[in-house]
Amino acid sequence: MSGNIPVTKPPFSQTPMGELVSDFTANPFAVLGFFGLLAVIICAIFAPYIAPQNPYDLMTLDFMDGNLPPGSTGGMGQVFMLGTDDQGRDVWSSILYGLRTSLAVGAASAFIAFGIGCIVGLIAAYAGGLTDTLIMRLVELQLSFPAILIAMILVAVLGQGTDKIILALVAVQWAYYARTIRGLALVEKGREYIEATHVLGFSHFRIVLRHLLPNCIPPLIVIVTMQVASAIALEATLSFLGIGLPLTEPSLGQQIANGYGYMQAGRYWLSIFPGVALLFTIVSLNLVGDHLRDILNPKTRRQ
Amino acid sequence: MLLEIKNLEVVFPMRQGDLRVLHGIDLAVEKGEILGLVGESGSGKSVLSKAVMGLLAKPGRASGGEILFQGQDLLKADAKALRSLRGNRIAMIFQDPMATLNPVLRIDAQMLEAVQGHRKMPSAEARRLCIEALRKVGIPAPEERFLNYPHQLSGGMRQRIAIATALLNDPDLILADEATTALDVTIQAQILSEMKALCRESGTALVWVTHDLAVVSGIADRIAVMYAGRIVECGPTQEVLSRPKHPYTQGLLDSVPSAAQRGQDLRQIPGLMPSPSALPPGCAFNPRCLRAKEACRSNQPVMTQTPTGAFACFNPLSEGDRA
Amino acid sequence: MLQFLVRRLLQAVGVLAVMSLLVFVGVFAIGNPVDVMIDPAASEAERQAAIVALGLDQPMWRQYLTFVGNALQGDMGKSFVYNQSASELILSRLPATFELAVMAMLIAVAIGLPMGLWAGLKPGSWADRLLMTISIFMFSLPTFWVGLLLIMGFAVTLGWLPSGGRGETRELFGVPFAFLTWDGFQHLLLPAFNLALFKLALVLRMVRGGVREQMTSDYVAFARAKGVSETRIVFKHVLRNIMLPVITVMGLEFGNILAFAVVTESIYAWPGMGKLLINAITVLDRPVIVAYLMITVFIFIVINLIVDLTYTLLDPRVRTGGAK
């Protein structure tokens, strides 16, 4: 098929990119969220280079440095900005590694769920009829139950482990994507340019891949942002409850839970700082997602 | 004089600066008079009626001029004074009867509040008053309809209820903004003649805002024609209809189907009304005007008084042009 | 109306059937119940005897039918830990969870509604922006983390409220409730507020959006033209229109609150069914997990049914029929 068939295809987004950027930067909270998110991602990716210590390498830990409050100097002359735990583990380093785990689990589950949701949603929208009805019934059924309940049950059934947690998070999220994509695809499907591609005799697969999907992407970015945030929060909650990630990979949720025991003894830094990091991550994601939704939604768009 | 609008300016502040939608409107309504305010959509006629009510949609505001109602300048009145006038001395009827009544409140609640917001009256008496008003606008079995929810009534019925509500406090002035546009033609004609009779009976002045010259020709004493935020012609109905001075009025008349022109194509005015943000220099009508001259493209025509009315045009139609 | 009711009931039974199948497959088929339900120290003979006794040697479909049959009689097995009927165990903890959830819902509406009104009536104002940003924080803050801060702040540092437990209870219709005593009420406040935060943000946003939309509607303009005061427009006209979706969503969210109570109950040692579930999960007390699930599913279905009916009763367009 040659590239010069005159199919009129609308632009990637209804609004030009420049206007989108200027709308986005008009809200200081959104910009703040964006840079916060950027910082979190950089910290997570480069954690081994940024962290002063590898908190899981027992060789680098010194019991003499244990239980130091924030700002203390250790035996080797190093400064523990956010203090240490009872094994002399640097809290700041733990947070960076924990962030890495939390973000990886959250992002991985969101993207797998996104992929599955995309496929299922597009099948439902494109096939229609009984297939559509069955899929959507399943989706609605699942969405009528709270995510945390489903996740807890799956963990109870599957057992613990990083892969199991990701599986549980995927199971919780896929239905959101499927429903959204189906809705978007149904709208796009009815548009003239898709009908035009039918007339031109493109294969179904090609139509879905090349024409339907790209037009659903902008609203999906919003949902992915928000879903990554909720996946991170959910993982932290499960870990806090002691049914989340294994102890060998302490995510932020686990650090908060472990540190909580020491809180009443006055060692607030073990729980508070990982909590702040978690909060910062989730809030950044939500600020960005919330504002993106506002500017992508023509109804609430400013005049 | 009941209502006197002097040099009224209305602006909508925008990111790029103030957008002027009304340019020095002068208009007067006498006691008991029926005035037809005519213009295409976008001419500013709805903005004008909302300005009189003090109900301009935010962030719109009157930036100059006066609106004198019984000698009181409404633009200077505070919110409380305005509220005591609205629905009491000045009432308004809106275009879409499906949307003007609150869907989750019964008719009785929505009518009673219009009475009891303005005068102290025992509940039973207020109910009698409302039901009487419903009967007056031709609603069958008003006692039952009074207890209905809006969705149980037809569009025509709902508009009659809105009219009955407007009449409740015997206002001195009613503003009707495209009040019959959303209704069937037969119901439209019925309501028009009923409105006329009711206003005549009670001595209420009526400003009937519409895009449809044919609608006002049967009801109005006087007609004012608006174009792009200005009044371009006004005068007694007969005068304006039979001897229009402004080419725009003539254009509107030509586009009304009538028996006299049977068999001929309707003549449409070429082009579109300019948006308030892109007004041409000179007379705003000049790009669409077949009679436009050099002066029309550079200067703003001012109102020229005639024995019975006024018009704003450098090159008005004379007897010879209409022959 | 009757037809509607019957159809909804049939749907509910259908959902219940599907869920029972899913729960069965999830808990009994995917995991190996033999490993879990039988003492690992038991001899091979004992194991075989136990497998027969538990019916685990039967084909899958027969096991399912047995499971459903027992469940219908309220028998979902005995808790390994407490050695008493799992369903009775759950039901005995239900009032505590319900009490917590209802209180949280009340707090969410009592605070979220006025805040949403305030923000919605002044769109773009500093109050609106502030409240919207706060609501994002409320959405973002993980429940357990807020819980820790609340305990640290109000219980440990300030000492105003107890940090956990249910406190003194008093019986009402034979069921013990904490909110009836001052001590119990104090114990209830912190966990209920904690649980309410998320829903509070939801109510706030919904009401704000609703107010913004309704205030520009024609019926509000008409009410103004009638000379109705702004106060009456907001509280009589606009609020009436907004309450309908708010009540519906809050009804549906009630189930969600029940589920999230798991977290709050764990933090505050509130003796509800969520706390029971977490304990059951950590020790793999499967009958309790199953009983919790089935009872929760049942509650969910009942709630959805009630919400549907309430909606029908509240909306005059549905109630009086013949909407045009």
Short mmCIF file of C-alpha atoms in Angstrom, two decimals, chain B residues 96-111 144-159 161, chain C residues 219 222 226 237 241 315-317 319-324:
data_model
loop_
_atom_site.label_atom_id
_atom_site.label_comp_id
_atom_site.label_asym_id
_atom_site.label_seq_id
_atom_site.Cartn_x
_atom_site.Cartn_y
_atom_site.Cartn_z
CA ASP B 96 -36.10 27.54 26.30
CA PRO B 97 -39.09 26.49 28.42
CA MET B 98 -37.50 23.05 28.85
CA ALA B 99 -34.60 24.56 30.76
CA THR B 100 -36.07 27.52 32.64
CA LEU B 101 -37.99 25.47 35.17
CA ASN B 102 -36.06 23.58 37.81
CA PRO B 103 -36.54 19.86 37.06
CA VAL B 104 -36.54 18.72 40.68
CA LEU B 105 -38.96 21.27 42.12
CA ARG B 106 -42.70 21.21 41.68
CA ILE B 107 -44.45 24.05 39.88
CA ASP B 108 -46.03 25.28 43.11
CA ALA B 109 -42.65 25.80 44.77
CA GLN B 110 -41.32 27.63 41.74
CA MET B 111 -44.29 29.95 41.46
CA GLU B 144 -53.55 19.80 39.15
CA ARG B 145 -50.80 21.25 36.95
CA PHE B 146 -49.77 23.38 39.93
CA LEU B 147 -48.64 20.23 41.74
CA ASN B 148 -46.82 18.70 38.76
CA TYR B 149 -43.12 18.52 38.07
CA PRO B 150 -41.90 20.29 34.93
CA HIS B 151 -41.16 17.05 33.05
CA GLN B 152 -44.83 16.12 33.26
CA LEU B 153 -45.76 19.10 31.11
CA SER B 154 -45.29 19.90 27.44
CA GLY B 155 -43.01 22.68 26.20
CA GLY B 156 -45.91 25.02 25.42
CA MET B 157 -47.39 24.38 28.84
CA ARG B 158 -44.08 25.10 30.51
CA GLN B 159 -43.70 28.39 28.66
CA ILE B 161 -46.18 28.61 33.32
CA TYR C 219 -33.43 27.73 35.67
CA PHE C 222 -35.01 32.38 35.65
CA LYS C 226 -38.05 36.13 39.60
CA HIS C 237 -32.68 25.09 43.60
CA ASN C 241 -30.22 19.11 41.80
CA ASP C 315 -35.74 11.75 41.29
CA PRO C 316 -39.16 13.08 40.35
CA ARG C 317 -38.38 12.37 36.70
CA ARG C 319 -40.56 8.51 40.25
CA THR C 320 -43.52 10.03 38.46
CA GLY C 321 -42.60 8.41 35.16
CA GLY C 322 -43.42 9.73 31.72
CA ALA C 323 -40.26 11.78 31.40
CA LYS C 324 -40.20 13.63 28.12
#
